[in-house]
Amino acid sequence: MSGKCAAPFAPHVSPCAAPLAALIVCALLMLAPSFARADIEVRMPASEPRTFATSEWDGVEYITADDVSLIYSASLYWRPELQKMTLRLGDFHVKVTAENPNVVIEDRVIHLAAPVLFRAGHLQLPLDLVTNILPDLCPYPVIWRPEPRLLTVGAPGSVILDVTRNMLPNGIELIVRPSGPADFVTRELDGEIQLVFPGSRVLNEQVPLLEDDPFLLDAQWIQNVDTLTLVVAKTDSVIDYQVTREGRPERIVVRLSAVPLIKDPQSTSGTMRALTSPSGRTRQIGRVVIDAGHGGADMGYQNGAIIEKDITLDIAKRLGRVLEEEYGIAVAYTREGDEEVTAERRTEIANEAQGDLLISLHVNASTIPALRGTEVYVHSPGIGVSERIERIVEEATTRYRTEVVGGLLDQSLRMIPWDAVQTGYKKRSGEVARSIQRAFNEGEDLPTRGVKQGPIGVLAGADMPAVLVEFGFGSSRDDAKRLIEKTSRERLAEQVARAIREASSG
Amino acid sequence: MNHAHSAAHYGMNGAAHSAASRGALLLATLLCALALLAGCGRDRSPEGNADGISLAERGQLTRSVLCYFATADGETMEPERRELVLDEGSRETMAKLLIAELARGPHREDLYATVPPTIEIDALFFDDVGGMFVSFVGASLLPWSWGSSSEFLMVRSTVRSLGAAFPSVRRITFLVDGRRADSLAGHVGTAHPFEVAEWR
């Protein structure tokens, strides 16, 4: 009996499920055309460097969306009714809208140098999208040369972008820019310095040479089947040279000098030495990026004469002047006027300036009236976030190696999320922070509340050591009095400059 | 006897009774499924809640929570116990009331407020994997003595208080006007959720 009761339910369910399934199928079929509307193209990555013409519109250099799709082997979706285009680069979706300067990459909005345009029958994308933003997502090295107005795109792998030349007081330096960490060997042969890069190619072969150069006789690239060599012929004026590898951004510096050079432990000089480990930075701080907190409509803390954005800008300029004039340290600013700049843009500016230190200046505040004194912060996202970031890094790296470039990618490449970069500099940032606190202690202008750590938005993406300095509490009557005095602000700036100098040499 | 009679009765009415009972059963099953699905939504009943809101009396719920406020050194926190009176038993309501209590400030004179009294929340929700999302109205954050110190205090006090009230919550994400923000007021990064265990 129970068997008979159980069995009849099966046929009862089927007649209900069948129409339901049919309804679902119909609904899916109705939805299908909206998916099919997208114009999907999939191309394989090229293995040789390619060049693409760019064009100028309204004083800004542009490249067509079609070319960008070709460069990155990306799928392109164009929604004419919305004037929106989506480029699918692996798992990343890059969305732009005609006449709009914002590009949306996943949940990040990045402001381009100019709006996306629809000109000459093509969607035109500002070139900085390709030269500055997309290289973070894709491994293709790119270089744009203004004279022929050509964008050269290399294949994934070890690629040397170009060589530039800087004058030094007693010599010159040649700066070789690889697209990523590049192994090389330095050797000296018949008085010539040779940098040998195994399995590499060069995108821009031109080496800037001057007639009657007192230090550089000649420099040229020699491309062989499995090696690329930069041959540097120096003049007799050169009595010493040094080859140094620097990281973040990756560059190899060849210094030719008429005076003996102070040897850097990471450099090679006249001897063969293979550099195969990932590069590290020297401790020396040659360029400081100063970030005056807040600005524009973002006033920061306000209390009577205390307007945080003005005080931070004033101290920033004082600090910059002392660093440059007294210590010969180059300076860049994230803002030099009363402008509103997002935290992310501030970090971008610092990275673009290729600083050796980012210092963000602020005035503290609290509802606790007794709180006063300086604080210095370093970025620390916390263990949980660090572990999550590490998982993201591993997953993203694996995905790119296997899916995006089909195993063509240089195995040394790791995908690092924007806000995980600073964690690699935590130790060095802590050293600089402690140096600043020591200087505040010695200065005795304000009490010190020590070095603290936590997730600091403006420091998270800095590709260099970075600290945030709180110059006392604007909410404290005693601290506010000091901060209003120009002489006091000058002394605080001098203390920070001295601390940076000491951290650089110590 | 009754059973035998019932069996005979059902047996006598055959297909008509069978179809009616099956229809009723199917309807009941569907209603149960719908009820279950509704129960899986965001607002859970107090009795079924993992964070255990208790029913104090018919039609009204109370919940005792700890609100953490700053001490005079600006480094440590001490709790004050508050009784939250809830019109309904959702976790979302309770979390909003808790933040409102933080915004009211401490009763003790030696403790200090950590959350602006003007604070408004435009959305608050939980996910199913220990996450909680709190979206503040951006304009309601503005009138406050913001610096790194006060921003860290707000994060610590809010995360700690919410973490203590909702043991199942492991991480809390702060949003501003419904979106991920660089920070609440220009200092503490809010791009990632705050792990409750790390802010005690």
Coordinates of N, CA and C in Angstrom, one line a residue, chain A residues 175-284:
Chain A
I175 N 70.3 55.1 -18.7 CA 69.2 54.4 -17.9 C 68.5 53.5 -18.9
V176 N 68.6 52.2 -18.6 CA 68.0 51.1 -19.4 C 66.7 50.7 -18.7
R177 N 65.6 50.8 -19.5 CA 64.3 50.5 -18.9 C 63.8 49.1 -19.4
P178 N 63.8 48.1 -18.6 CA 63.2 46.8 -19.0 C 61.7 46.9 -18.7
S179 N 61.0 46.0 -19.4 CA 59.5 46.0 -19.1 C 59.2 45.3 -17.8
G180 N 60.1 44.6 -17.2 CA 59.9 44.0 -15.9 C 61.3 43.5 -15.4
P181 N 61.3 42.8 -14.4 CA 62.6 42.3 -13.9 C 63.3 41.5 -15.0
A182 N 64.5 42.0 -15.3 CA 65.3 41.4 -16.4 C 66.6 40.9 -15.9
D183 N 67.0 39.7 -16.2 CA 68.3 39.1 -15.8 C 69.3 39.6 -16.8
F184 N 70.5 40.0 -16.4 CA 71.5 40.4 -17.3 C 72.9 40.1 -16.7
V185 N 73.9 40.1 -17.5 CA 75.2 40.0 -17.1 C 76.0 41.1 -17.6
T186 N 76.9 41.7 -16.7 CA 77.8 42.8 -17.1 C 79.2 42.2 -17.3
R187 N 79.8 42.7 -18.4 CA 81.2 42.3 -18.6 C 81.9 43.4 -19.3
E188 N 83.2 43.4 -19.2 CA 84.1 44.4 -19.9 C 84.9 43.7 -20.9
L189 N 84.9 44.1 -22.1 CA 85.6 43.5 -23.2 C 86.3 44.5 -24.1
D190 N 87.6 44.5 -24.2 CA 88.3 45.5 -24.9 C 88.0 46.9 -24.6
G191 N 87.8 47.2 -23.3 CA 87.5 48.5 -22.8 C 86.0 48.9 -23.0
E192 N 85.2 48.0 -23.6 CA 83.8 48.3 -23.7 C 83.0 47.6 -22.6
I193 N 82.0 48.3 -22.2 CA 81.1 47.7 -21.2 C 80.0 47.0 -21.9
Q194 N 79.7 45.8 -21.6 CA 78.6 45.1 -22.3 C 77.6 44.6 -21.2
L195 N 76.4 44.9 -21.5 CA 75.3 44.4 -20.7 C 74.5 43.3 -21.6
V196 N 74.6 42.1 -21.1 CA 74.0 41.0 -21.9 C 72.7 40.5 -21.3
F197 N 71.6 40.6 -22.1 CA 70.3 40.2 -21.6 C 69.9 38.9 -22.4
P198 N 69.9 37.8 -21.7 CA 69.5 36.6 -22.4 C 68.0 36.6 -22.8
G199 N 67.7 36.1 -24.0 CA 66.3 35.9 -24.4 C 65.5 37.2 -24.5
S200 N 66.1 38.3 -24.8 CA 65.4 39.6 -24.7 C 65.4 40.3 -26.1
R201 N 64.5 41.2 -26.2 CA 64.4 42.1 -27.4 C 64.3 43.5 -27.0
V202 N 64.7 44.4 -27.9 CA 64.6 45.9 -27.5 C 63.5 46.5 -28.4
L203 N 62.7 47.4 -27.8 CA 61.6 48.0 -28.5 C 62.1 49.2 -29.3
N204 N 62.8 50.1 -28.6 CA 63.4 51.3 -29.2 C 64.9 51.2 -29.2
E205 N 65.5 50.9 -30.4 CA 66.9 50.7 -30.5 C 67.7 51.9 -30.4
Q206 N 67.1 53.1 -30.5 CA 67.9 54.4 -30.5 C 68.5 54.6 -29.2
V207 N 69.8 54.9 -29.2 CA 70.5 55.3 -27.9 C 70.9 56.8 -28.1
P208 N 70.4 57.7 -27.2 CA 70.8 59.1 -27.4 C 72.3 59.4 -27.2
L209 N 72.9 59.8 -28.4 CA 74.3 60.1 -28.4 C 74.5 61.5 -28.7
L210 N 75.5 62.1 -28.2 CA 75.9 63.5 -28.5 C 77.2 63.5 -29.3
E211 N 77.3 64.5 -30.2 CA 78.6 64.7 -30.8 C 79.6 65.2 -29.8
D212 N 80.8 64.7 -29.9 CA 81.9 65.1 -29.0 C 81.5 64.9 -27.5
D213 N 80.8 63.8 -27.3 CA 80.5 63.5 -25.9 C 81.7 63.2 -25.1
P214 N 82.0 64.0 -24.0 CA 83.2 63.7 -23.3 C 83.3 62.4 -22.6
F215 N 82.2 61.7 -22.4 CA 82.2 60.4 -21.7 C 81.8 59.2 -22.5
L216 N 80.9 59.4 -23.4 CA 80.3 58.3 -24.2 C 80.8 58.4 -25.6
L217 N 81.6 57.4 -26.0 CA 82.1 57.3 -27.4 C 81.0 56.8 -28.3
D218 N 80.4 55.7 -27.9 CA 79.3 55.1 -28.7 C 78.5 54.1 -27.8
A219 N 77.3 53.9 -28.2 CA 76.5 52.9 -27.5 C 75.5 52.3 -28.5
Q220 N 75.4 51.0 -28.6 CA 74.4 50.4 -29.5 C 74.0 49.0 -29.1
W221 N 72.8 48.7 -29.5 CA 72.2 47.4 -29.2 C 72.7 46.4 -30.3
I222 N 73.0 45.2 -29.9 CA 73.3 44.1 -30.8 C 72.3 42.9 -30.5
Q223 N 71.5 42.7 -31.5 CA 70.4 41.6 -31.3 C 70.9 40.3 -31.9
N224 N 71.1 39.3 -31.1 CA 71.4 38.0 -31.6 C 70.2 37.1 -31.4
V225 N 70.4 35.8 -31.8 CA 69.2 34.9 -31.8 C 68.7 34.8 -30.3
D226 N 69.6 34.6 -29.4 CA 69.2 34.3 -28.0 C 69.7 35.3 -27.0
T227 N 70.3 36.3 -27.5 CA 70.8 37.4 -26.5 C 70.6 38.8 -27.1
L228 N 70.5 39.7 -26.2 CA 70.5 41.1 -26.6 C 71.6 41.8 -25.8
T229 N 72.4 42.5 -26.5 CA 73.6 43.1 -25.8 C 73.6 44.6 -26.0
L230 N 73.8 45.4 -24.9 CA 74.1 46.8 -25.1 C 75.6 47.0 -24.9
V231 N 76.2 47.5 -26.0 CA 77.6 47.7 -26.0 C 77.9 49.2 -25.8
V232 N 78.6 49.5 -24.7 CA 78.9 50.9 -24.3 C 80.4 51.2 -24.4
A233 N 80.8 52.1 -25.4 CA 82.2 52.4 -25.5 C 82.4 53.8 -24.8
K234 N 83.3 53.8 -23.8 CA 83.5 55.0 -23.1 C 84.8 55.7 -23.6
T235 N 84.8 57.0 -23.3 CA 86.0 57.8 -23.7 C 87.1 57.6 -22.6
D236 N 88.3 58.2 -22.9 CA 89.4 58.1 -22.0 C 89.2 58.9 -20.7
S237 N 88.2 59.8 -20.8 CA 88.0 60.7 -19.6 C 87.3 59.9 -18.5
V238 N 86.7 58.8 -18.9 CA 86.0 58.0 -17.8 C 87.1 57.1 -17.1
I239 N 87.2 57.4 -15.8 CA 88.1 56.6 -15.0 C 87.4 55.5 -14.2
D240 N 86.1 55.6 -14.0 CA 85.4 54.6 -13.2 C 83.9 54.5 -13.8
Y241 N 83.4 53.4 -13.6 CA 82.0 53.2 -14.0 C 81.3 52.2 -13.1
Q242 N 80.0 52.2 -13.2 CA 79.2 51.5 -12.2 C 77.9 51.0 -12.9
V243 N 77.5 49.8 -12.8 CA 76.2 49.3 -13.3 C 75.4 49.0 -12.1
T244 N 74.3 49.6 -12.0 CA 73.4 49.4 -10.8 C 72.0 49.0 -11.3
R245 N 71.5 48.1 -10.6 CA 70.1 47.7 -10.9 C 69.2 48.3 -9.8
E246 N 68.1 48.9 -10.3 CA 67.2 49.5 -9.4 C 65.8 48.9 -9.7
G247 N 65.0 48.8 -8.6 CA 63.7 48.2 -8.8 C 62.6 49.2 -8.6
R248 N 61.4 48.9 -9.1 CA 60.1 49.7 -8.8 C 60.3 51.2 -9.0
P249 N 60.4 51.7 -10.2 CA 60.3 51.0 -11.5 C 61.7 50.3 -11.8
E250 N 61.6 49.2 -12.5 CA 62.8 48.5 -12.9 C 63.6 49.4 -13.8
R251 N 64.9 49.5 -13.5 CA 65.8 50.2 -14.4 C 67.2 49.8 -14.1
I252 N 68.0 49.8 -15.1 CA 69.5 49.5 -15.0 C 70.2 50.8 -15.3
V253 N 71.1 51.2 -14.4 CA 71.7 52.5 -14.6 C 73.2 52.2 -14.8
V254 N 73.7 52.7 -15.9 CA 75.2 52.7 -16.2 C 75.8 54.0 -16.0
R255 N 76.6 54.2 -15.0 CA 77.2 55.5 -14.7 C 78.6 55.5 -15.2
L256 N 78.9 56.5 -16.0 CA 80.3 56.7 -16.5 C 80.8 58.0 -15.8
S257 N 82.0 57.9 -15.1 CA 82.4 59.0 -14.3 C 83.9 59.4 -14.5
A258 N 84.1 60.7 -14.4 CA 85.5 61.2 -14.5 C 86.2 61.2 -13.1
V259 N 85.4 60.8 -12.1 CA 86.0 60.7 -10.7 C 85.6 59.4 -10.2
P260 N 86.4 58.9 -9.2 CA 86.1 57.6 -8.6 C 84.7 57.6 -8.0
L261 N 84.0 56.5 -8.2 CA 82.6 56.4 -7.7 C 82.6 55.7 -6.3
I262 N 81.7 56.1 -5.5 CA 81.5 55.4 -4.2 C 80.8 54.1 -4.5
K263 N 81.3 53.0 -4.1 CA 80.8 51.7 -4.6 C 79.5 51.4 -3.8
D264 N 78.5 51.0 -4.6 CA 77.3 50.5 -4.0 C 77.3 49.0 -4.0
P265 N 77.0 48.3 -2.9 CA 77.1 46.9 -2.8 C 76.2 46.2 -3.9
Q266 N 75.2 46.9 -4.5 CA 74.4 46.2 -5.5 C 75.0 46.5 -6.9
S267 N 76.0 47.2 -7.0 CA 76.5 47.5 -8.3 C 77.6 46.6 -8.8
T268 N 77.9 46.6 -10.1 CA 79.0 45.9 -10.6 C 79.9 46.9 -11.2
S269 N 81.2 46.6 -11.1 CA 82.2 47.6 -11.7 C 83.4 46.8 -12.2
G270 N 83.4 46.7 -13.5 CA 84.6 46.1 -14.1 C 84.7 44.6 -13.9
T271 N 83.7 44.0 -13.3 CA 83.8 42.5 -13.1 C 82.5 41.9 -13.6
M272 N 82.6 40.7 -14.0 CA 81.4 40.0 -14.4 C 80.5 39.6 -13.2
R273 N 79.3 39.9 -13.3 CA 78.4 39.5 -12.2 C 77.0 39.3 -12.7
A274 N 76.5 38.2 -12.5 CA 75.1 37.9 -12.9 C 74.1 38.4 -11.8
L275 N 73.1 39.1 -12.2 CA 72.1 39.6 -11.3 C 70.8 38.9 -11.6
T276 N 70.5 37.9 -10.8 CA 69.4 37.1 -11.2 C 68.2 37.2 -10.2
S277 N 68.6 37.8 -9.0 CA 67.5 37.9 -8.0 C 66.7 39.1 -8.2
P278 N 65.5 39.1 -7.7 CA 64.7 40.4 -7.9 C 65.4 41.5 -7.3
S279 N 65.3 42.7 -8.0 CA 66.0 43.8 -7.5 C 65.5 44.4 -6.3
G280 N 66.3 45.1 -5.6 CA 65.9 45.9 -4.4 C 66.3 47.3 -4.5
R281 N 65.8 48.1 -3.6 CA 66.2 49.5 -3.7 C 67.4 49.8 -2.8
T282 N 68.2 50.8 -3.1 CA 69.2 51.2 -2.2 C 68.5 52.0 -1.1
R283 N 69.2 52.2 0.0 CA 68.6 52.9 1.1 C 68.6 54.4 0.8
Q284 N 69.4 54.9 -0.1 CA 69.5 56.3 -0.4 C 68.1 56.9 -0.9

